[in-house]
Amino acid sequence: MKSKNKLLNLLTIEEKAALIEGNDSWNTNGVPRLDIPKLFLTDGPHGLRKVRTVSGGFGISDNAHSTAFPTSVTVASSWNPEHARRMGEAIAEECIAEEVDVLLAPGVNIKRSPLCGRNFEYYSEDPLISGDFGTAFVQGVQSKGVGCSVKHFAANSNENYRFVGNSVVDERALREIYLRAFESVVKKAKPYTVMCSYNQLNGTFASQNQLLLSSLLRDEWGFDGVVMTDWGATCDRVEGVLAGCDLDMPGGVWHNRKSIIEGTLSGRLPISKLDQSVERILTLVDRCASKKSKANGDILEAHAQLSCEIAKEGAVLLKNDGTLPLSGKEKLLVVGEMFEKMRYQGAGSSLINPPRVITPKNAFDERGIPYIYEKGFRCFYTDRDFALEQAALDAAKEADTILFFGGLSDFEESEGFDREHMVMGDNQTKLLDALIATGKKVVLVLFTGAPVELPFFDRLSSMLNMYLPGMYGGEAAAALLYGEVTPSGKLAESWPMSARDTSCYADYNLSAVSQYYESIYVGYRFYDKAGTKLRFPFGFGLSYSSFHYSNLSIKQHGNEITVMIDVTNNGNFSGSEIVQLYVRNNKSKVFKADKELRAFRKEFLAVGETQTIEMKFDQSDLSYWNVKEQRWVLENGSYEIAVAASAADIRLTAQININGGEEAVTPYSDEILAAYDVPPLRIPSVFADLTGHTDRGTKPEPALSLESSLFEFKRSLMGRLLFASVMYVIQKDYKKALAMPDSLERDTRLKNSHFVVKMMPYNSIRSMCMSSGGKFTYQTAIGFVELANGNLIRGLKTLLKKEKPLPLPGE
Ligand code: BGC
């Protein structure tokens, strides 16, 4: 390729406009006459999802075989970012084999509520964990010459309103919680690209948010790559480019390309701004053109083995009365269709098509383990099947130990929609109750992407949480249950008793405006200070062994604080321990969480072995974001170092003094300080003062617009017709899948079409148009809005107007 300066001179405005948009769902446009190639971008994050048949828009269709790794929630529960790095390297090898240039991953959004349908795709409620795992993943992928797109930037914490919603967040919570992981990944791993989210942040769509895309990302954090939209997130394309959003995906929307051309000619879009985005695309093309080496051998099998290793490290033992590990001598009854139809990944854009799956049943049979198996309940359904239940109860008479394989289905938890509660299906909870009532030992093996209510927990013998363990998850489960491997994962999220106990419950998904009224009190930062009784605290996880902590020592050298402790495996099994370092905050002039995670380490220890574990952090990590002075402020004073096995199990403490900081004036009014001294349980009246935003979003707009969701269109007769016709088309796929014979193919099709059926009503007409790859034109979208608002003649005229897009370069 010629030099960028030369190319900028040679490219026409039309070609430049084409270069900054996508085509065919996954490609960008190239310019053949100047040898500028197209790039291929695709999902992520738990494997490579390369569609075989491109279908426009979200491109949910038939995917090529690739490794289904454990999802991010499982990877993070390993508390070992090395796994994210190795997984990144492996996925990049598959990208190279499939000629993919950029992987749309990782997702580093913070888990604000356990109800978010997409939590399985995110790492943690804690920014340090999300940042460390995201960084390692990007470093892994990019070390092979494949680019990453860190997503979804930013404050995207629900699925129901992701297309039309507005996240109202105070600046300090943004800086300290929601942006911190992005900042860390951008600074440490230098991702080739960042993907902006669909939602608005404080009233401005992320795709045209100058503060996010330019001031923070580029000017402050030094990002020098491409910002792309999430699929269909473009609002006003020119505003987007002006704000720093380079690439419109999936593209193919003539209205957007035209607005760039017209904007440049009219002066609304200075050519220098257009050139800046084009130059960034050319840099990305250069970066992706780097020489890559193809991995040899059967990479899919090697990667499947790696996925299994990570699944073993990420599974979390949540209870054990000694029933686990199993000896093989039990009179074993296995209940739950998940035994043979394990849920190993989440649904939506990350859905992988692995060449092979090892279910727990496969792994048990491979080992020759004797068991009786009863389905007890059907996967995918929450209705009880009394015949199946009775058969399981009858079989229980012959058993001494019952292994129950259960969890959430993709119909309850998926990208595209949120859960309304944390309750598991009646068909599972009622059967579990009845099995427990038999007096036999009941072990729950759970497959879920996020916390669930466990009302029967006290009566269980043991519980192993596999989360979503990837394609060989059954093998991992068997190895853990039979003690071939000692469980060593810990939760990277708190498990509340129920959704009602969560920090944002008073406003979560009540309307399109999400008021992040809890501010910095997210996850354990909330529960700690609110004194909430939890099912499991953040960082919790058991082992078959036990670990003793001793000899805490601390060194302070300039900005760096080094903490050392000795950990001894004083149990009977070799295994790994995860040590967590929290810092309890000083007495401060601002409100703060009680304590915050500042470092962690996972180490393997043989029986009887002692190791000295060293953890480091920078004292500047203890700073808070001062909104008045617009900078990080480190307060002097005494802080407590707490070395812990979980957020609720502090083993050793010591005080440190920080003198190199300062005594800044509090940026808050007395009212705000009073309202946030402990976490508020509802939206406090000072919330608008805290954020500087008053949008409560209670009144729906009288007239329908491009920004209205498809569901809102039901308000008018024509709108109802539009709603019904769109839903008819997408429900057809769902019904077709339902009619298929029982098979893996049917399950995949059901998940895909269910995801679209659930998601579509929440989609805005604008975003439907922007993600349609040009099939649902802007003109048609406007026409529909006019019709729905009762302007029949104008609507029809608009619909019938024909516009011919300029050909793309090379056409
Ligand atoms: C998702 C992104 C994904 C993109 C392409 C969007 O709907 O939010 O995470 O990368 O689709 O599949």
Short mmCIF file of N, CA and C in Angstrom, two decimals, residues 595-660:
data_model
loop_
_atom_site.label_atom_id
_atom_site.label_comp_id
_atom_site.label_asym_id
_atom_site.label_seq_id
_atom_site.Cartn_x
_atom_site.Cartn_y
_atom_site.Cartn_z
N LYS A 595 -13.95 -0.95 51.35
CA LYS A 595 -12.64 -1.44 50.92
C LYS A 595 -12.71 -1.75 49.43
N GLU A 596 -11.56 -1.79 48.76
CA GLU A 596 -11.53 -2.06 47.33
C GLU A 596 -10.39 -2.99 46.99
N LEU A 597 -10.65 -3.86 46.01
CA LEU A 597 -9.63 -4.81 45.57
C LEU A 597 -8.52 -4.06 44.85
N ARG A 598 -7.28 -4.29 45.27
CA ARG A 598 -6.16 -3.59 44.63
C ARG A 598 -5.16 -4.55 43.99
N ALA A 599 -5.18 -5.82 44.36
CA ALA A 599 -4.28 -6.80 43.74
C ALA A 599 -4.79 -8.20 44.08
N PHE A 600 -4.35 -9.18 43.31
CA PHE A 600 -4.71 -10.58 43.61
C PHE A 600 -3.69 -11.49 42.96
N ARG A 601 -3.59 -12.71 43.46
CA ARG A 601 -2.64 -13.70 42.90
C ARG A 601 -3.22 -15.08 43.09
N LYS A 602 -2.97 -15.93 42.10
CA LYS A 602 -3.37 -17.33 42.23
C LYS A 602 -2.10 -18.17 42.16
N GLU A 603 -1.91 -19.07 43.12
CA GLU A 603 -0.71 -19.91 43.12
C GLU A 603 -1.09 -21.35 43.40
N PHE A 604 -0.37 -22.25 42.76
CA PHE A 604 -0.57 -23.68 42.99
C PHE A 604 0.33 -24.12 44.15
N LEU A 605 -0.20 -24.88 45.08
CA LEU A 605 0.59 -25.36 46.23
C LEU A 605 0.37 -26.85 46.42
N ALA A 606 1.46 -27.59 46.48
CA ALA A 606 1.35 -29.03 46.77
C ALA A 606 0.97 -29.19 48.25
N VAL A 607 0.54 -30.37 48.63
CA VAL A 607 0.17 -30.61 50.03
C VAL A 607 1.36 -30.27 50.94
N GLY A 608 1.14 -29.47 51.96
CA GLY A 608 2.19 -29.12 52.92
C GLY A 608 3.10 -27.99 52.46
N GLU A 609 2.97 -27.57 51.21
CA GLU A 609 3.91 -26.55 50.69
C GLU A 609 3.55 -25.13 51.18
N THR A 610 4.60 -24.34 51.43
CA THR A 610 4.40 -22.93 51.76
C THR A 610 5.06 -22.08 50.68
N GLN A 611 4.39 -21.03 50.25
CA GLN A 611 5.00 -20.12 49.28
C GLN A 611 4.81 -18.69 49.75
N THR A 612 5.83 -17.87 49.45
CA THR A 612 5.68 -16.45 49.73
C THR A 612 5.06 -15.80 48.50
N ILE A 613 3.95 -15.15 48.73
CA ILE A 613 3.22 -14.53 47.60
C ILE A 613 3.37 -13.03 47.68
N GLU A 614 3.73 -12.46 46.55
CA GLU A 614 3.97 -11.02 46.50
C GLU A 614 2.90 -10.35 45.65
N MET A 615 2.33 -9.30 46.17
CA MET A 615 1.33 -8.55 45.39
C MET A 615 1.69 -7.07 45.44
N LYS A 616 1.52 -6.40 44.30
CA LYS A 616 1.92 -4.99 44.24
C LYS A 616 0.76 -4.13 43.76
N PHE A 617 0.76 -2.90 44.21
CA PHE A 617 -0.12 -1.91 43.58
C PHE A 617 0.52 -0.54 43.76
N ASP A 618 0.00 0.43 43.02
CA ASP A 618 0.52 1.79 43.13
C ASP A 618 -0.32 2.58 44.12
N GLN A 619 0.35 3.38 44.93
CA GLN A 619 -0.45 4.14 45.90
C GLN A 619 -1.42 5.08 45.18
N SER A 620 -1.06 5.48 43.96
CA SER A 620 -2.00 6.36 43.21
C SER A 620 -3.31 5.64 42.89
N ASP A 621 -3.31 4.28 42.95
CA ASP A 621 -4.57 3.54 42.74
C ASP A 621 -5.59 3.89 43.81
N LEU A 622 -5.13 4.44 44.93
CA LEU A 622 -6.05 4.74 46.03
C LEU A 622 -6.73 6.11 45.86
N SER A 623 -6.40 6.78 44.76
CA SER A 623 -6.97 8.12 44.55
C SER A 623 -8.45 8.04 44.20
N TYR A 624 -9.16 9.10 44.48
CA TYR A 624 -10.55 9.20 44.01
C TYR A 624 -10.61 10.30 42.96
N TRP A 625 -11.67 10.26 42.15
CA TRP A 625 -11.81 11.28 41.10
C TRP A 625 -12.53 12.48 41.67
N ASN A 626 -11.84 13.61 41.69
CA ASN A 626 -12.41 14.82 42.24
C ASN A 626 -13.11 15.59 41.10
N VAL A 627 -14.45 15.62 41.18
CA VAL A 627 -15.22 16.17 40.05
C VAL A 627 -15.03 17.67 39.90
N LYS A 628 -14.80 18.34 41.00
CA LYS A 628 -14.65 19.79 40.91
C LYS A 628 -13.31 20.15 40.25
N GLU A 629 -12.27 19.46 40.70
CA GLU A 629 -10.93 19.79 40.17
C GLU A 629 -10.60 18.98 38.93
N GLN A 630 -11.48 18.06 38.56
CA GLN A 630 -11.29 17.26 37.35
C GLN A 630 -9.94 16.54 37.34
N ARG A 631 -9.62 15.91 38.45
CA ARG A 631 -8.37 15.15 38.52
C ARG A 631 -8.46 14.13 39.64
N TRP A 632 -7.51 13.18 39.60
CA TRP A 632 -7.42 12.18 40.65
C TRP A 632 -6.76 12.79 41.87
N VAL A 633 -7.31 12.53 43.03
CA VAL A 633 -6.75 13.09 44.26
C VAL A 633 -6.41 11.94 45.22
N LEU A 634 -5.17 11.92 45.64
CA LEU A 634 -4.75 10.91 46.63
C LEU A 634 -4.76 11.57 48.00
N GLU A 635 -5.58 11.04 48.87
CA GLU A 635 -5.67 11.66 50.20
C GLU A 635 -4.65 11.05 51.15
N ASN A 636 -4.00 11.90 51.89
CA ASN A 636 -3.10 11.41 52.93
C ASN A 636 -3.88 10.73 54.03
N GLY A 637 -3.18 9.92 54.79
CA GLY A 637 -3.84 9.30 55.93
C GLY A 637 -3.49 7.84 56.05
N SER A 638 -4.23 7.20 56.94
CA SER A 638 -3.93 5.81 57.22
C SER A 638 -4.94 4.92 56.48
N TYR A 639 -4.42 3.92 55.79
CA TYR A 639 -5.26 2.96 55.05
C TYR A 639 -4.93 1.56 55.59
N GLU A 640 -5.92 0.66 55.51
CA GLU A 640 -5.65 -0.69 56.01
C GLU A 640 -5.44 -1.65 54.85
N ILE A 641 -4.37 -2.42 54.94
CA ILE A 641 -4.13 -3.49 53.96
C ILE A 641 -4.81 -4.74 54.52
N ALA A 642 -5.68 -5.33 53.73
CA ALA A 642 -6.40 -6.52 54.20
C ALA A 642 -6.15 -7.65 53.21
N VAL A 643 -5.46 -8.68 53.67
CA VAL A 643 -5.21 -9.84 52.81
C VAL A 643 -6.31 -10.86 53.11
N ALA A 644 -6.97 -11.30 52.04
CA ALA A 644 -8.22 -12.03 52.27
C ALA A 644 -8.37 -13.22 51.34
N ALA A 645 -9.21 -14.16 51.79
CA ALA A 645 -9.57 -15.30 50.95
C ALA A 645 -10.85 -14.99 50.19
N SER A 646 -11.61 -14.01 50.65
CA SER A 646 -12.76 -13.46 49.92
C SER A 646 -13.04 -12.10 50.54
N ALA A 647 -14.00 -11.36 49.95
CA ALA A 647 -14.30 -10.02 50.49
C ALA A 647 -14.83 -10.12 51.92
N ALA A 648 -15.32 -11.31 52.32
CA ALA A 648 -15.85 -11.46 53.67
C ALA A 648 -14.96 -12.34 54.54
N ASP A 649 -13.79 -12.65 54.07
CA ASP A 649 -12.91 -13.54 54.85
C ASP A 649 -11.49 -12.94 54.87
N ILE A 650 -11.35 -11.92 55.72
CA ILE A 650 -10.07 -11.23 55.79
C ILE A 650 -9.18 -11.98 56.77
N ARG A 651 -7.99 -12.35 56.31
CA ARG A 651 -7.13 -13.20 57.14
C ARG A 651 -6.07 -12.39 57.89
N LEU A 652 -5.48 -11.38 57.22
CA LEU A 652 -4.39 -10.61 57.86
C LEU A 652 -4.56 -9.14 57.52
N THR A 653 -4.27 -8.29 58.48
CA THR A 653 -4.36 -6.85 58.19
C THR A 653 -3.15 -6.10 58.73
N ALA A 654 -2.90 -4.94 58.16
CA ALA A 654 -1.86 -4.04 58.67
C ALA A 654 -2.20 -2.63 58.17
N GLN A 655 -1.70 -1.63 58.87
CA GLN A 655 -1.97 -0.25 58.45
C GLN A 655 -0.81 0.28 57.62
N ILE A 656 -1.11 1.14 56.65
CA ILE A 656 -0.04 1.89 56.00
C ILE A 656 -0.40 3.36 56.08
N ASN A 657 0.63 4.21 56.02
CA ASN A 657 0.38 5.64 56.01
C ASN A 657 0.75 6.21 54.67
N ILE A 658 -0.13 7.01 54.12
CA ILE A 658 0.18 7.70 52.87
C ILE A 658 0.45 9.15 53.22
N ASN A 659 1.67 9.61 52.89
CA ASN A 659 2.03 11.00 53.17
C ASN A 659 2.23 11.81 51.90
N GLY A 660 2.43 11.08 50.80
CA GLY A 660 2.75 11.80 49.55
C GLY A 660 1.54 12.39 48.86
#
